[in-house]
PDB file of C-alpha atoms in Angstrom:
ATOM      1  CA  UNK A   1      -0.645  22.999 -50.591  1.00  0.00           C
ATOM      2  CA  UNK A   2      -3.912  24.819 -50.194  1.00  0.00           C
ATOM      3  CA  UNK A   3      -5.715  24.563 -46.781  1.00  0.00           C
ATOM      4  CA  UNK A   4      -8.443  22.754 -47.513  1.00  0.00           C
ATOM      5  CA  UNK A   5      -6.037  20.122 -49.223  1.00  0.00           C
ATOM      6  CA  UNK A   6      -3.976  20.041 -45.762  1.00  0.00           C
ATOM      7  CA  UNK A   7      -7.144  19.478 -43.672  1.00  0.00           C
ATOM      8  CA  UNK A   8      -8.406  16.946 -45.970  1.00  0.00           C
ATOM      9  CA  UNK A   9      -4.861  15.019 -45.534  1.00  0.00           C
ATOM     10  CA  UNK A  10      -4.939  15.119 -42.132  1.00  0.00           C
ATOM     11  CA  UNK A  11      -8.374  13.914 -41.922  1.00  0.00           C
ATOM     12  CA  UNK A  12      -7.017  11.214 -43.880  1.00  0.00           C
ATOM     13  CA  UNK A  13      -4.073  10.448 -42.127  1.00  0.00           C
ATOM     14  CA  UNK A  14      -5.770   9.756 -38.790  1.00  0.00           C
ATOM     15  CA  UNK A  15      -8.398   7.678 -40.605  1.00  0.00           C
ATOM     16  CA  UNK A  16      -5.677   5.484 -41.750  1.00  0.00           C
ATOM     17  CA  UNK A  17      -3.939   5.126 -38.405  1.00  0.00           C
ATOM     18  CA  UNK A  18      -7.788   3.976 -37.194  1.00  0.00           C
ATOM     19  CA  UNK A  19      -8.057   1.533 -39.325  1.00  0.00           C
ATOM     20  CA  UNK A  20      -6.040  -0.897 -37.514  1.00  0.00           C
ATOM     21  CA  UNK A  21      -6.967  -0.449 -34.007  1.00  0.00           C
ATOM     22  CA  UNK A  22      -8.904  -3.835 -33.665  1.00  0.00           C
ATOM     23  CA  UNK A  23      -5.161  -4.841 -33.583  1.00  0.00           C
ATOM     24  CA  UNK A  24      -3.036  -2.481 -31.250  1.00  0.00           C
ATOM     25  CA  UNK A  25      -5.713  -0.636 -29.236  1.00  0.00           C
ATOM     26  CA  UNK A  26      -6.538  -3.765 -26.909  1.00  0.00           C
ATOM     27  CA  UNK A  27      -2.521  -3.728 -26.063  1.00  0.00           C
ATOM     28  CA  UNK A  28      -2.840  -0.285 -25.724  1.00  0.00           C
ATOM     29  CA  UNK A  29      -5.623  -0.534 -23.421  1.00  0.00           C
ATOM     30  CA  UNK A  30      -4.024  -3.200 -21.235  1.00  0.00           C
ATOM     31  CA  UNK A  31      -0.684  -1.499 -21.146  1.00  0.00           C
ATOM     32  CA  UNK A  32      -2.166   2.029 -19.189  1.00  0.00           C
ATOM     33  CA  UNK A  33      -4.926   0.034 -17.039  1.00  0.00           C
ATOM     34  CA  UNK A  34      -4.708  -2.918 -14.727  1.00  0.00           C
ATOM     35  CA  UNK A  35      -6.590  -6.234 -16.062  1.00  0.00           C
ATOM     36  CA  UNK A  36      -9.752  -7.054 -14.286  1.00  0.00           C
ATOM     37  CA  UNK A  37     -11.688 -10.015 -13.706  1.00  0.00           C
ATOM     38  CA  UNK A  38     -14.631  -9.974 -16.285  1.00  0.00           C
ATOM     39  CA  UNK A  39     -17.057 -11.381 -13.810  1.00  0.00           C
ATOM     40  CA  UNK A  40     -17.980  -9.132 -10.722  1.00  0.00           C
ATOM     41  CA  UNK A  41     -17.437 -10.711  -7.258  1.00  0.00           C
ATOM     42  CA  UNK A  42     -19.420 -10.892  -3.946  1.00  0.00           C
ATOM     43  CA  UNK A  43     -19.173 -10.951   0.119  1.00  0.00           C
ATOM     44  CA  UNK A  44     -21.812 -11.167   1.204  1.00  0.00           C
ATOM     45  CA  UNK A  45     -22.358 -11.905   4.964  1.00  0.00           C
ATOM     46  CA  UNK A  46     -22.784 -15.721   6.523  1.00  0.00           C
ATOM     47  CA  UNK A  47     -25.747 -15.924   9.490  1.00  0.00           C
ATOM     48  CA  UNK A  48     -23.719 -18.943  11.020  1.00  0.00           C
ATOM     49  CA  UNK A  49     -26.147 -18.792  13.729  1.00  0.00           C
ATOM     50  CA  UNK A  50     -28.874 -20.152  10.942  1.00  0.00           C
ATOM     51  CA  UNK A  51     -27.135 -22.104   8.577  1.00  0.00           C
ATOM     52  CA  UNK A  52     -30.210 -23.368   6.719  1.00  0.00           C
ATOM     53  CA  UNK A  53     -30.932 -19.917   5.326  1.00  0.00           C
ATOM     54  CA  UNK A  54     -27.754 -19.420   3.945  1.00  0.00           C
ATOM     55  CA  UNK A  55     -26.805 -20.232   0.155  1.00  0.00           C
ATOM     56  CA  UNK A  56     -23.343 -20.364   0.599  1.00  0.00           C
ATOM     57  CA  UNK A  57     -21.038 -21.367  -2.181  1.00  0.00           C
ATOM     58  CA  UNK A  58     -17.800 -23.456  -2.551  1.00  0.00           C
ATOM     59  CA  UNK A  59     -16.553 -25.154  -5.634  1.00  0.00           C
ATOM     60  CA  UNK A  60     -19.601 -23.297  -7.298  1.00  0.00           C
ATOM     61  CA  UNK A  61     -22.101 -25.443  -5.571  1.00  0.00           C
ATOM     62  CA  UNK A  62     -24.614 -23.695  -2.789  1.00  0.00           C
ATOM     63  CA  UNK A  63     -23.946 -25.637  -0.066  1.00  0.00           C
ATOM     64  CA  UNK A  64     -27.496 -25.521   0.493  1.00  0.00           C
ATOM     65  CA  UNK A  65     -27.706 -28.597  -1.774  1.00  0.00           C
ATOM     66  CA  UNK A  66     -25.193 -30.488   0.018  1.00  0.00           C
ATOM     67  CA  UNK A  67     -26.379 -29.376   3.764  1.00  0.00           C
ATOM     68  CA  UNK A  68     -26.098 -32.653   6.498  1.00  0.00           C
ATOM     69  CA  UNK A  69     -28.748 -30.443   8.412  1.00  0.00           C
ATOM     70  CA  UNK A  70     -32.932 -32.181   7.420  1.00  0.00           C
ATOM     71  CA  UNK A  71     -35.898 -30.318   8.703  1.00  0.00           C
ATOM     72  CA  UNK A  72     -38.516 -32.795  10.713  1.00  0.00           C
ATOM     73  CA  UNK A  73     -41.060 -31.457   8.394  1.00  0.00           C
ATOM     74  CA  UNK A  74     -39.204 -31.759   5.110  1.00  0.00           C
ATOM     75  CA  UNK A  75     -38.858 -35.924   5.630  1.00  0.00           C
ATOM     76  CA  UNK A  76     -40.139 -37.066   2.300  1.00  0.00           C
ATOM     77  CA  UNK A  77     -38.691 -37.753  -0.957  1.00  0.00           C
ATOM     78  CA  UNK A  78     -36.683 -40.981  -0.942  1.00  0.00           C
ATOM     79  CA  UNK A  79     -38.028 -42.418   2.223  1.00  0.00           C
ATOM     80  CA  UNK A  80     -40.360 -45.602   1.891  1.00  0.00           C
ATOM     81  CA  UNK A  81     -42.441 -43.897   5.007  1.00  0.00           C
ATOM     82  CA  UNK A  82     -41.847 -40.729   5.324  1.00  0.00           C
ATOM     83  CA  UNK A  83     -45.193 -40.038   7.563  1.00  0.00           C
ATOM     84  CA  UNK A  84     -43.946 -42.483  10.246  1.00  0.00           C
ATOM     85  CA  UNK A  85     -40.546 -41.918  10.093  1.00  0.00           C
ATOM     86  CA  UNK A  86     -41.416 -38.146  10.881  1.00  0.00           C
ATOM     87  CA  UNK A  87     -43.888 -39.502  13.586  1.00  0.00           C
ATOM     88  CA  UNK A  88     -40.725 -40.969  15.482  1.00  0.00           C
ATOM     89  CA  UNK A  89     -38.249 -37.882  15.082  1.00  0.00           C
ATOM     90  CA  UNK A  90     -41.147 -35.655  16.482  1.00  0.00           C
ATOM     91  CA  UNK A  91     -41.359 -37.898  19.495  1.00  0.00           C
ATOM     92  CA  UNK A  92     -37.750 -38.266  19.880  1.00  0.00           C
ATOM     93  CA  UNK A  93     -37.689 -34.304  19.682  1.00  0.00           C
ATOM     94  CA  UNK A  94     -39.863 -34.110  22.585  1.00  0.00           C
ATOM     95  CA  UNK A  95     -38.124 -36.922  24.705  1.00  0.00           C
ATOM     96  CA  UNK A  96     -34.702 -37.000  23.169  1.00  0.00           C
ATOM     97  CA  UNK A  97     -35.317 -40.118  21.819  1.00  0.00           C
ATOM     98  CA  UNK A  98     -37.762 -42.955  20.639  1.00  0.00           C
ATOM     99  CA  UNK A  99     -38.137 -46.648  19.573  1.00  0.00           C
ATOM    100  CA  UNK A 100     -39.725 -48.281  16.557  1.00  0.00           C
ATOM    101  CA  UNK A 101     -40.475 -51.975  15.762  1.00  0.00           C
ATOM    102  CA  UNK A 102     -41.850 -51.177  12.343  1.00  0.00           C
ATOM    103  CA  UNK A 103     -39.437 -52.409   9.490  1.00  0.00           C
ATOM    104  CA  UNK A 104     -39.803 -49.614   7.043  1.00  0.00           C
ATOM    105  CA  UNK A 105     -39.478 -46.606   9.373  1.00  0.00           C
ATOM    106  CA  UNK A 106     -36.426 -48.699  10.831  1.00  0.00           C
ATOM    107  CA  UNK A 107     -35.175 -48.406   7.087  1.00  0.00           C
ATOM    108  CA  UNK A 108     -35.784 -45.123   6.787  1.00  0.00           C
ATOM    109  CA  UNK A 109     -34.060 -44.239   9.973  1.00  0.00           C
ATOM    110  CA  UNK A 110     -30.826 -45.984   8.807  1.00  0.00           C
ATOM    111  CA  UNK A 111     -30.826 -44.063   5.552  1.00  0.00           C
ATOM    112  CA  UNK A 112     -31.615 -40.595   6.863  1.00  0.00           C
ATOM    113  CA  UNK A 113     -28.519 -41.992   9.234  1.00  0.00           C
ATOM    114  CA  UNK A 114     -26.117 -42.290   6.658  1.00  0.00           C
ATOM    115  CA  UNK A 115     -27.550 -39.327   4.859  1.00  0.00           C
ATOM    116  CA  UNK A 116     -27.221 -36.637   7.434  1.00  0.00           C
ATOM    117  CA  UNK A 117     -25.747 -35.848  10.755  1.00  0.00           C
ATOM    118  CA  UNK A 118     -28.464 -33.023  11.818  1.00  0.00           C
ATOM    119  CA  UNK A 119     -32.123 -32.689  12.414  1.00  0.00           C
ATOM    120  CA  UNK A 120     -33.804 -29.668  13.330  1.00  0.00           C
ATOM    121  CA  UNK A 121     -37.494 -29.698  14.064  1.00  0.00           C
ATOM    122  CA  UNK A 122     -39.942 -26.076  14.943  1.00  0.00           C
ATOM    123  CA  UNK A 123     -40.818 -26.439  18.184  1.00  0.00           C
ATOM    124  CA  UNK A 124     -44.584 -25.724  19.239  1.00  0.00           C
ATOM    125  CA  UNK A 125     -44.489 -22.454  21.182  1.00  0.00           C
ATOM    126  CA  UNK A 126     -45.903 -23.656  24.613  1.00  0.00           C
ATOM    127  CA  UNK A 127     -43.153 -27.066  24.464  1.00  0.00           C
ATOM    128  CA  UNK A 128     -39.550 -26.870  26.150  1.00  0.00           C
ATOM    129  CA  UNK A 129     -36.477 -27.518  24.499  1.00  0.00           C
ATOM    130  CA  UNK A 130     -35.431 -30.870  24.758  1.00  0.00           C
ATOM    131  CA  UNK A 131     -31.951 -31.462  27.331  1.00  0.00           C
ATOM    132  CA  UNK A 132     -30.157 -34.346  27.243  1.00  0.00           C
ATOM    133  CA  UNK A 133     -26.675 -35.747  29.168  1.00  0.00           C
ATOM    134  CA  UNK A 134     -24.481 -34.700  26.037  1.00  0.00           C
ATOM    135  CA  UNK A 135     -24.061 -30.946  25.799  1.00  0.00           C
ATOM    136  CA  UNK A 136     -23.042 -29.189  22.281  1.00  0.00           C
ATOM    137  CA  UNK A 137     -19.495 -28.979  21.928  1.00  0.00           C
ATOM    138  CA  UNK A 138     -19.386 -25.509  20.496  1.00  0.00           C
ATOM    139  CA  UNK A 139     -21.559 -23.065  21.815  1.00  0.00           C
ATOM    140  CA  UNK A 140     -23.920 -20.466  19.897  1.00  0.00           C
ATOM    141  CA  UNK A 141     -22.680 -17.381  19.011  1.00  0.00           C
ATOM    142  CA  UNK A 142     -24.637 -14.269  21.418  1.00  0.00           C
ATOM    143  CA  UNK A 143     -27.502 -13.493  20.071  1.00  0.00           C
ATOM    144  CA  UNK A 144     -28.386 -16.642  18.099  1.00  0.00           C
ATOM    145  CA  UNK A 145     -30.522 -18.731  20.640  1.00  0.00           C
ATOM    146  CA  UNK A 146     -34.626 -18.177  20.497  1.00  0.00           C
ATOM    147  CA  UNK A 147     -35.474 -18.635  17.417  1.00  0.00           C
ATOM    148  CA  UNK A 148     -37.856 -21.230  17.713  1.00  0.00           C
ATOM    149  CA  UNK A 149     -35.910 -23.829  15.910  1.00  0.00           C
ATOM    150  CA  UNK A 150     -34.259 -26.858  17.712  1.00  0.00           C
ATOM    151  CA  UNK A 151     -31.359 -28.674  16.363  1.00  0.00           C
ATOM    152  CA  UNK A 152     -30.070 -31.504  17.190  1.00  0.00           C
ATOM    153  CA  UNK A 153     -27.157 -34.138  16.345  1.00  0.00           C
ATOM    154  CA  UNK A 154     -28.754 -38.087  15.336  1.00  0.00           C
ATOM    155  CA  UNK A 155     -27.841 -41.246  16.391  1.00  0.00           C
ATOM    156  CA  UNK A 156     -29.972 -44.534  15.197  1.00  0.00           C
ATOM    157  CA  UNK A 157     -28.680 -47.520  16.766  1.00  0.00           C
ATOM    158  CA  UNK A 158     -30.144 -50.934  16.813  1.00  0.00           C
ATOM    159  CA  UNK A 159     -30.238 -51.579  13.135  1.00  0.00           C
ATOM    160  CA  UNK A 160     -33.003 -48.483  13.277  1.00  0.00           C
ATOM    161  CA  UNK A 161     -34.741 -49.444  15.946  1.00  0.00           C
ATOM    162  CA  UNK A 162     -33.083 -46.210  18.117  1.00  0.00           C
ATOM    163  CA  UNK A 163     -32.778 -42.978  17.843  1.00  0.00           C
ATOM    164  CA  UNK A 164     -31.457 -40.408  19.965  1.00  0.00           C
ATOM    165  CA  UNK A 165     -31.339 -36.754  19.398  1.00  0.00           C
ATOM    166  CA  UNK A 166     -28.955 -34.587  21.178  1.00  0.00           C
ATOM    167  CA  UNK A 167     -29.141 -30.912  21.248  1.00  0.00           C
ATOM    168  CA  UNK A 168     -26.978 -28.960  19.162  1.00  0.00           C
ATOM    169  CA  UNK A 169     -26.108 -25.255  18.428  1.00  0.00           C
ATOM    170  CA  UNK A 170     -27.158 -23.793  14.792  1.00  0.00           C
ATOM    171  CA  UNK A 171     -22.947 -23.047  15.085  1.00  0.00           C
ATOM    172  CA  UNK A 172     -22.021 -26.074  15.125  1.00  0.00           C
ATOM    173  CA  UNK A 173     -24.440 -27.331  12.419  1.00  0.00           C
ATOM    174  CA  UNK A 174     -22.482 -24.573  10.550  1.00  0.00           C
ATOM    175  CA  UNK A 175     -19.483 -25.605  11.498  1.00  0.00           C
ATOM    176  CA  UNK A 176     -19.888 -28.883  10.777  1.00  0.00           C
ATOM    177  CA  UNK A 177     -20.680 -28.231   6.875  1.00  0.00           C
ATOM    178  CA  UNK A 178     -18.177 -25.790   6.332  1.00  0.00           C
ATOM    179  CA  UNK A 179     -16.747 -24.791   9.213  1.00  0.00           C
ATOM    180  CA  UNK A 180     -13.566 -26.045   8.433  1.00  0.00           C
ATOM    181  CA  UNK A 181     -12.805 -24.356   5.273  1.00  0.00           C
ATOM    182  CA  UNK A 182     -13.396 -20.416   7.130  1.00  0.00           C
ATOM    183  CA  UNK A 183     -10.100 -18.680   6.368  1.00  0.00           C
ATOM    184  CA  UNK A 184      -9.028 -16.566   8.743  1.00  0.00           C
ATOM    185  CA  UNK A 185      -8.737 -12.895   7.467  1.00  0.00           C
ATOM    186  CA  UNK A 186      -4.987 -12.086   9.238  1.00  0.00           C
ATOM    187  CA  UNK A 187      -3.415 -15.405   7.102  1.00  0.00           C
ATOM    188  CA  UNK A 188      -4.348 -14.065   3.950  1.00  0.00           C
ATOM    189  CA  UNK A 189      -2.110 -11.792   1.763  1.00  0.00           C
ATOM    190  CA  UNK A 190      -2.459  -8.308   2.248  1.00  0.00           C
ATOM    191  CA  UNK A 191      -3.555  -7.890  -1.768  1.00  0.00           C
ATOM    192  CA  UNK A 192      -5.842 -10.461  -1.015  1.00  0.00           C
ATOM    193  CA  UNK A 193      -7.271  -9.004   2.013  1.00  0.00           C
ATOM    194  CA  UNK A 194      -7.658  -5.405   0.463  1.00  0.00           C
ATOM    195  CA  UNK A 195      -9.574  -7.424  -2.117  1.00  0.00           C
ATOM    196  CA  UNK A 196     -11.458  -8.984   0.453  1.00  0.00           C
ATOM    197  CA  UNK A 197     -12.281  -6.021   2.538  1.00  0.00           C
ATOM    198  CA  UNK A 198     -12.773  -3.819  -1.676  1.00  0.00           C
ATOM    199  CA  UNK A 199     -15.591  -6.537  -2.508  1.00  0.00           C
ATOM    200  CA  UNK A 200     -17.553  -7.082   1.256  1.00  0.00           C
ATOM    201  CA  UNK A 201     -17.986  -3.141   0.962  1.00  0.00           C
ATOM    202  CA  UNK A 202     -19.398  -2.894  -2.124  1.00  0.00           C
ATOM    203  CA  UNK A 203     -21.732  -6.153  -1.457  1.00  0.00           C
ATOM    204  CA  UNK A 204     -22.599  -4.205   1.999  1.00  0.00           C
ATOM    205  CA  UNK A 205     -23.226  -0.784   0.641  1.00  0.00           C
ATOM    206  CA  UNK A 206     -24.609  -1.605  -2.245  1.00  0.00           C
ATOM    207  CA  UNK A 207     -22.433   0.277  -4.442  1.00  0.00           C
ATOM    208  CA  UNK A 208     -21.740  -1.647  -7.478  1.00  0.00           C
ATOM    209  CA  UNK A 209     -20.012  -4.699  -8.528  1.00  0.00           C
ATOM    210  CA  UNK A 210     -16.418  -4.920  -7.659  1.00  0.00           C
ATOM    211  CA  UNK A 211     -14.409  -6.187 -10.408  1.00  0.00           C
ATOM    212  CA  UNK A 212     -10.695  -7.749  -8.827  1.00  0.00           C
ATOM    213  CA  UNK A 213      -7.476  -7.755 -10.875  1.00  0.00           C
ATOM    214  CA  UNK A 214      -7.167 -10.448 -12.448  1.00  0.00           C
ATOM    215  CA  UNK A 215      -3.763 -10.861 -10.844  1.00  0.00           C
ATOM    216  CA  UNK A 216      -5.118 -10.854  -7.599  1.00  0.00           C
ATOM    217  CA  UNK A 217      -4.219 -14.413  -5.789  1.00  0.00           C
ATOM    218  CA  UNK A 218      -8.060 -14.059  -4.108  1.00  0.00           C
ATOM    219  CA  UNK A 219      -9.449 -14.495  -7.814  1.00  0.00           C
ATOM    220  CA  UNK A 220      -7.274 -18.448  -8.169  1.00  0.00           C
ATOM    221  CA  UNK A 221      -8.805 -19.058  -4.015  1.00  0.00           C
ATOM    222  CA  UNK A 222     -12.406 -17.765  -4.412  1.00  0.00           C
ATOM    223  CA  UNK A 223     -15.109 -19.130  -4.034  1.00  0.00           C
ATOM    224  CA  UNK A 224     -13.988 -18.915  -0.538  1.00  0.00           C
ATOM    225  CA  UNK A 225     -15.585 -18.180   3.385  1.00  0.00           C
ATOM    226  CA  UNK A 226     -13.357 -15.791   5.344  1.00  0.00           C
ATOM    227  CA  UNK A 227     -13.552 -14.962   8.936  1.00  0.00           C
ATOM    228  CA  UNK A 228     -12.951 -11.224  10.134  1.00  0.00           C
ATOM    229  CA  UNK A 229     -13.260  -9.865  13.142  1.00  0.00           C
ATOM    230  CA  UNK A 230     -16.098 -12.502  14.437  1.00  0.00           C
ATOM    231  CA  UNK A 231     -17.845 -12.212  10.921  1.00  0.00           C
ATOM    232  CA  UNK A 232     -17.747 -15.109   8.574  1.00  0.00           C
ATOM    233  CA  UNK A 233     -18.116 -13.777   4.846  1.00  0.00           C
ATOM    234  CA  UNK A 234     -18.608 -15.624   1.413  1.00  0.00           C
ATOM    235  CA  UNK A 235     -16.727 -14.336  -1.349  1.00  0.00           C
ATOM    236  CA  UNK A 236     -17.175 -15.866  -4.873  1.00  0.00           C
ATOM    237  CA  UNK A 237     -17.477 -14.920  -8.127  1.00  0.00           C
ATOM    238  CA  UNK A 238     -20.748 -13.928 -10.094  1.00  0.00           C
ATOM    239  CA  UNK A 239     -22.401 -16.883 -12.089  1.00  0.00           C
ATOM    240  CA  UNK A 240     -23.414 -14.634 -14.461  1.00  0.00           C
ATOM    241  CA  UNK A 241     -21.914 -14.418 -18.112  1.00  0.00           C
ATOM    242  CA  UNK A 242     -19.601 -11.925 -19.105  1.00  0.00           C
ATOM    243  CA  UNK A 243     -17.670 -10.343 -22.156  1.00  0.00           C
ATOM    244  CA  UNK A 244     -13.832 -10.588 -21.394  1.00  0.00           C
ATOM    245  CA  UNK A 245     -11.994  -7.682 -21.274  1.00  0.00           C
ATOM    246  CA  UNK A 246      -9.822  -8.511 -24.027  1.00  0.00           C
ATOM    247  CA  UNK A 247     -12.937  -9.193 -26.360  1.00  0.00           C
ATOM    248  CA  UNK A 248     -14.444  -6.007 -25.245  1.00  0.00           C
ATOM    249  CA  UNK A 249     -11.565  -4.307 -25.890  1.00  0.00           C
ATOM    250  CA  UNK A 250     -11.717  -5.721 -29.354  1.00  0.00           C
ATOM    251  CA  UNK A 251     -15.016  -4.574 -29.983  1.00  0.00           C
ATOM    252  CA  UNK A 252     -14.148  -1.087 -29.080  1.00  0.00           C
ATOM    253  CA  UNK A 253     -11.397  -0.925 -31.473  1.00  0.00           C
ATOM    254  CA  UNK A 254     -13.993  -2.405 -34.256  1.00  0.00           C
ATOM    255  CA  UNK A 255     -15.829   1.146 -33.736  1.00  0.00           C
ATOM    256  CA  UNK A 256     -12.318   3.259 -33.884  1.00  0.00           C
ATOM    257  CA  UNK A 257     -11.975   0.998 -37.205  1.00  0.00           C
ATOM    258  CA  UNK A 258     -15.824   2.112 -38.081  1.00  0.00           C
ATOM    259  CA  UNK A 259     -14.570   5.865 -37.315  1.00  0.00           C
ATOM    260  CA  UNK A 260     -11.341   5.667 -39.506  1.00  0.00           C
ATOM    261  CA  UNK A 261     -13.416   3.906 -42.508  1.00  0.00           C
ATOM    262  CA  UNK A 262     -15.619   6.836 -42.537  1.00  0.00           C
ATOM    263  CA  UNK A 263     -12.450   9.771 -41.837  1.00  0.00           C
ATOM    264  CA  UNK A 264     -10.497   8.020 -45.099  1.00  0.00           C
ATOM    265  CA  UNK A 265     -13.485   8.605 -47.105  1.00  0.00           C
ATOM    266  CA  UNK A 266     -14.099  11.714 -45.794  1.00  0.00           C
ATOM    267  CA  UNK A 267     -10.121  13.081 -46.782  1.00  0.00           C
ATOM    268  CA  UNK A 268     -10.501  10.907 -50.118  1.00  0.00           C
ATOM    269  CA  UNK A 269     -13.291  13.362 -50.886  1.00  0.00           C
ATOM    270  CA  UNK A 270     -12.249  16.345 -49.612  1.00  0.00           C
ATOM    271  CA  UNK A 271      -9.001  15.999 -51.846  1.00  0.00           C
ATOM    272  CA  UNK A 272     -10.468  15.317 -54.704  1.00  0.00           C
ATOM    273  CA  UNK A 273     -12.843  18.108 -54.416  1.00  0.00           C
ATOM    274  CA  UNK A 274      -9.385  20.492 -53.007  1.00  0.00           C
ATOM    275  CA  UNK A 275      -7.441  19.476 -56.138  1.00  0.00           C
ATOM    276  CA  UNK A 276     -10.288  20.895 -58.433  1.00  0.00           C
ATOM    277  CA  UNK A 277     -10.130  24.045 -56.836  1.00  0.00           C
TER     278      UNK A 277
END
C-alpha cells in the first residue's frame, strides 16, 4: 500500500472511532476523574455578633427574610399605626418599658408580639443603654459590644397595653434564629470536614469556586452553619445555574464527533486521490 494511501487510512480510522464519542467519552471521562457538584459552593463567615447584617441561608431561604429581630425605625408595613406604635418602643427603649391606652397602637403591639421576639433600636449617641432586672442569658461574644445598636427581647402584656423591653446580646438574637442548627465542626465526617475546611478557604482567599464531589455527604447536608474553632460559617450551594457535568461532558464529545466528521472526509479524499496515483 503506498504511503500516502496508509496515512490517508489512518486518518480515517481515527475519524471513525470519533464519531461516536457523544456516546462513550462521558463514561470515559467519569471513569479517570471524580464527579463534581455542577454548582460551586460557599463559606463564607457568620458576624453572630450582628445578626441583622448577615444573609444567611438554610433550606435556600436567607434567613434575613425570616429574622424575629425588627428595627424601631423599620415599624411600618402591616401595622394600622406604625408612627405611634414606634413612638411607644422608643420610649420603652429609653425606660425599659411604656404604657398605651390607644386601641390601635395596642393592636399593633400585639401583632408585632406574635410576629417577633426582638427589637433593636440606634441609640442617640449622648443616651445610656437601657438596664433592666433581667440580664441576657447568653453573653456577647468579645469584641461585639459598642456598636451603637441596642437589642432587646419584647414582652406586651395587658392585651397591648404593656410593653417591656429587656436587654439582650446581638448573640443571642443570633442564637435565637439559628442558633440551634450550628453544627459543630469535630461531629462531622472527616470527608465532610475536609470539604468544609476545601470550600471556607477558597470563599476566604478568594481563589475560585470550589466544586465538592458529588459523593461528598456535605453536598445531601448543605445549606448548612458550622461552628469551628469559635467561628460560625455558612456553607451552601451557589444559586446560580449550571451545566451538569454529564451534559458538559456530552457536549465535548459533540466536538470530538465534529473532529472525526471532518478526519473521515479528510481519509475519504486522500484515498481516492492515493488510488489515482
Amino acid at each position: 500500500m503506498p504511503p500516502r494511501r496508509r496515512i490517508a487510512t489512518a486518518i480515517l480510522a481515527v475519524g471513525l472511532l470519533c464519531l461516536p464519542a457523544p456516546l462513550y467519552l462521558p463514561y470515559g471521562l467519569a471513569m479517570v476523574s471524580p464527579e463534581t457538584t455542577d454548582a460551586p459552593y460557599h463559606g463564607p463567615e457568620v458576624a453572630v455578633d450582628d445578626p441583622s447584617s448577615n444573609d444567611i441561608r438554610l433550606d435556600g431561604t436567607p434567613t434575613r427574610d425570616q429574622r424575629v429581630l425588627l428595627r424601631v425605625e423599620e415599624l411600618g408595613f402591616g401595622y394600622d399605626d406604625p408612627d405611634g406604635t414606634r413612638a411607644v418602643l422608643t420610649r420603652a427603649a429609653r425606660n425599659g418599658t411604656a404604657t398605651t391606652a390607644d386601641p390601635t397602637v395596642r393592636s399593633d403591639l400585639r401583632r408585632l408580639d406574635r410576629k417577633h421576639e426582638f427589637v433593636s433600636w440606634d441609640r442617640p449617641p449622648a443616651s445610656p443603654v437601657v438596664r433592666t432586672d433581667v440580664r441576657p442569658r447568653t453573653p456577647a461574644p468579645p469584641g461585639s459590644a459598642g456598636d451603637g445598636t441596642q437589642r432587646y427581647a419584647l414582652s406586651v402584656r395587658n392585651n397591648g397595653s404593656t410593653v417591656t423591653l429587656t436587654e439582650a446580646s446581638a448573640f443571642q438574637v443570633f442564637d435565637a434564629t439559628v442558633g440551634g442548627r450550628v453544627v459543630a465542626y469535630d461531629s462531622l465526617r472527616p470527608e465532610t470536614r475536609r470539604a468544609v475546611d476545601a470550600i471556607v478557604a477558597n470563599t476566604t482567599d478568594g481563589r475560585g469556586e470550589y466544586h465538592p464531589r458529588a459523593d461528598n455527604p456535605l453536598v445531601d447536608r448543605a445549606p448548612l452553619l458550622v461552628e469551628k474553632n469559635g467561628t460560625v460559617y455558612n456553607v451552601y450551594r451557589d444559586d446560580g445555574t449550571y451545566i451538569g457535568g454529564g451534559f458538559a461532558r456530552f457536549l465535548l464529545g459533540g466536538g470530538v464527533a465534529v473532529v472525526g466528521l471532518i478526519l473521515v472526509a479528510i481519509g475519504l479524499v486522500g484515498r481516492h486521490f492515493s488510488g489515482r496515483t
